[in-house]
């Protein structure tokens, strides 16, 4: 492309203690009735009170919904949209991980548009969003999804995933407070962290990359690759948690503008068919996809390797690209995520169904620097199953 379009959330607050901006921002919308959509575990642990108590103290009527599931199915999206339409809400606040934020965006927008959610899904759309919907404030409690700065809501289908994507889904306000991530368990920290790292890496090699998205992506990789191991193994490390939250946010800006590609396209069927958390799906596939497309983007792989902390000064681009893949393998192992499909108890016989569902993700696959056709996708899944890195013939 000779030029790029850049889109950013209208207003963001980032940094330790940013949650104090909640009430001033809520007041700008003058709502009478607020829907707070959150993860059930956060509510059970009492963390939702960090949002609801200030709202109650300032006289707002608040309804809390914990109707959120990991890898949310289409049926859940339909149910929440119906609930929001019937609730006569003026503002939606999403508080939680990527699923809570995605569902909050979806409910806020489609509450003011007619029809079913299924009619707005990317692969089967028969309607387009006409109304902006309710205002929405998104507050992530994990460092990984970037949902607070993107315009998509991801839903699980019977065997894969699809999205509703539209500018109306962009948050009116994003509040990214690293203090909210301190209680996230190590495995979730690892999965969401590698998810965010994947956002930045795929944005950097995307065919839609621009100088702006490049700068964001490389900075995000630098921040997170130096902090993720500490955040996983010492969740109370304030510096590491801050770096991961900022890195995730910046990676979200990068991939929202440049897009993700092969890793995400092939991760969707893993979530759809086997309900593997999205971050872990990305993590297990990341080294195999990047190794497979390596020859198409060796110079950028060198840049990624250096952003990951490697020293490529005495290496050729080819050598640095291989070193990049090795470092990704090492990082995924270091944070405790299984590095083969076999370790997730996925049978070898599933490679074919995964391949057929992966091929359908044309919107995402189109951004890969190396076109990934059916046989390429099959080879990547086979490599990820066996643990043996492979490249095109």
mmCIF file with all atom_site columns, N, CA, C and O in Angstrom, residues 14 50 103 124 159 178 180 198 223 280 302 360:
data_model
loop_
_atom_site.group_PDB
_atom_site.id
_atom_site.type_symbol
_atom_site.label_atom_id
_atom_site.label_alt_id
_atom_site.label_comp_id
_atom_site.label_asym_id
_atom_site.label_entity_id
_atom_site.label_seq_id
_atom_site.pdbx_PDB_ins_code
_atom_site.Cartn_x
_atom_site.Cartn_y
_atom_site.Cartn_z
_atom_site.occupancy
_atom_site.B_iso_or_equiv
_atom_site.pdbx_formal_charge
_atom_site.auth_seq_id
_atom_site.auth_comp_id
_atom_site.auth_asym_id
_atom_site.auth_atom_id
_atom_site.pdbx_PDB_model_num
ATOM 1  N N  . UNK A 1 14  ? -4.216  5.042   30.606 1.00 0.00 ? 14  UNK A N  1
ATOM 2  C CA . UNK A 1 14  ? -3.357  3.890   30.850 1.00 0.00 ? 14  UNK A CA 1
ATOM 3  C C  . UNK A 1 14  ? -2.395  4.183   31.986 1.00 0.00 ? 14  UNK A C  1
ATOM 4  O O  . UNK A 1 14  ? -1.918  5.311   32.133 1.00 0.00 ? 14  UNK A O  1
ATOM 5  N N  . UNK A 1 50  ? -14.712 -2.936  42.643 1.00 0.00 ? 50  UNK A N  1
ATOM 6  C CA . UNK A 1 50  ? -13.863 -1.791  42.315 1.00 0.00 ? 50  UNK A CA 1
ATOM 7  C C  . UNK A 1 50  ? -14.527 -0.881  41.284 1.00 0.00 ? 50  UNK A C  1
ATOM 8  O O  . UNK A 1 50  ? -14.189 0.301   41.185 1.00 0.00 ? 50  UNK A O  1
ATOM 9  N N  . UNK A 1 103 ? -17.989 -9.163  24.534 1.00 0.00 ? 103 UNK A N  1
ATOM 10 C CA . UNK A 1 103 ? -19.441 -9.260  24.706 1.00 0.00 ? 103 UNK A CA 1
ATOM 11 C C  . UNK A 1 103 ? -20.044 -7.908  25.059 1.00 0.00 ? 103 UNK A C  1
ATOM 12 O O  . UNK A 1 103 ? -21.164 -7.587  24.638 1.00 0.00 ? 103 UNK A O  1
ATOM 13 N N  . UNK A 1 124 ? -21.098 -14.779 7.471  1.00 0.00 ? 124 UNK A N  1
ATOM 14 C CA . UNK A 1 124 ? -22.483 -15.034 7.047  1.00 0.00 ? 124 UNK A CA 1
ATOM 15 C C  . UNK A 1 124 ? -23.349 -13.786 7.064  1.00 0.00 ? 124 UNK A C  1
ATOM 16 O O  . UNK A 1 124 ? -24.578 -13.889 7.100  1.00 0.00 ? 124 UNK A O  1
ATOM 17 N N  . UNK A 1 159 ? -17.606 -25.259 15.223 1.00 0.00 ? 159 UNK A N  1
ATOM 18 C CA . UNK A 1 159 ? -16.280 -25.858 15.106 1.00 0.00 ? 159 UNK A CA 1
ATOM 19 C C  . UNK A 1 159 ? -15.167 -24.833 14.868 1.00 0.00 ? 159 UNK A C  1
ATOM 20 O O  . UNK A 1 159 ? -14.023 -25.204 14.691 1.00 0.00 ? 159 UNK A O  1
ATOM 21 N N  . UNK A 1 178 ? -2.875  -1.426  35.204 1.00 0.00 ? 178 UNK A N  1
ATOM 22 C CA . UNK A 1 178 ? -2.126  -2.650  35.506 1.00 0.00 ? 178 UNK A CA 1
ATOM 23 C C  . UNK A 1 178 ? -2.423  -3.219  36.892 1.00 0.00 ? 178 UNK A C  1
ATOM 24 O O  . UNK A 1 178 ? -2.270  -4.425  37.115 1.00 0.00 ? 178 UNK A O  1
ATOM 25 N N  . UNK A 1 180 ? -5.101  -3.885  38.149 1.00 0.00 ? 180 UNK A N  1
ATOM 26 C CA . UNK A 1 180 ? -6.194  -4.852  38.057 1.00 0.00 ? 180 UNK A CA 1
ATOM 27 C C  . UNK A 1 180 ? -5.719  -6.233  37.631 1.00 0.00 ? 180 UNK A C  1
ATOM 28 O O  . UNK A 1 180 ? -6.469  -7.204  37.727 1.00 0.00 ? 180 UNK A O  1
ATOM 29 N N  . UNK A 1 198 ? 1.797   -12.130 20.263 1.00 0.00 ? 198 UNK A N  1
ATOM 30 C CA . UNK A 1 198 ? 1.427   -12.578 18.917 1.00 0.00 ? 198 UNK A CA 1
ATOM 31 C C  . UNK A 1 198 ? 0.776   -11.454 18.125 1.00 0.00 ? 198 UNK A C  1
ATOM 32 O O  . UNK A 1 198 ? 1.022   -11.300 16.920 1.00 0.00 ? 198 UNK A O  1
ATOM 33 N N  . UNK A 1 223 ? 8.783   -4.452  25.155 1.00 0.00 ? 223 UNK A N  1
ATOM 34 C CA . UNK A 1 223 ? 8.266   -4.329  26.516 1.00 0.00 ? 223 UNK A CA 1
ATOM 35 C C  . UNK A 1 223 ? 7.852   -5.686  27.075 1.00 0.00 ? 223 UNK A C  1
ATOM 36 O O  . UNK A 1 223 ? 8.237   -6.072  28.187 1.00 0.00 ? 223 UNK A O  1
ATOM 37 N N  . UNK A 1 280 ? -3.718  -19.574 24.539 1.00 0.00 ? 280 UNK A N  1
ATOM 38 C CA . UNK A 1 280 ? -2.948  -20.806 24.431 1.00 0.00 ? 280 UNK A CA 1
ATOM 39 C C  . UNK A 1 280 ? -2.963  -21.343 23.003 1.00 0.00 ? 280 UNK A C  1
ATOM 40 O O  . UNK A 1 280 ? -1.967  -21.928 22.543 1.00 0.00 ? 280 UNK A O  1
ATOM 41 N N  . UNK A 1 302 ? 14.293  -10.727 11.553 1.00 0.00 ? 302 UNK A N  1
ATOM 42 C CA . UNK A 1 302 ? 15.504  -10.236 12.228 1.00 0.00 ? 302 UNK A CA 1
ATOM 43 C C  . UNK A 1 302 ? 15.149  -9.119  13.209 1.00 0.00 ? 302 UNK A C  1
ATOM 44 O O  . UNK A 1 302 ? 15.607  -9.100  14.350 1.00 0.00 ? 302 UNK A O  1
ATOM 45 N N  . UNK A 1 360 ? -11.169 -21.503 5.970  1.00 0.00 ? 360 UNK A N  1
ATOM 46 C CA . UNK A 1 360 ? -12.304 -20.584 5.897  1.00 0.00 ? 360 UNK A CA 1
ATOM 47 C C  . UNK A 1 360 ? -11.964 -19.182 6.403  1.00 0.00 ? 360 UNK A C  1
ATOM 48 O O  . UNK A 1 360 ? -12.708 -18.236 6.128  1.00 0.00 ? 360 UNK A O  1
#
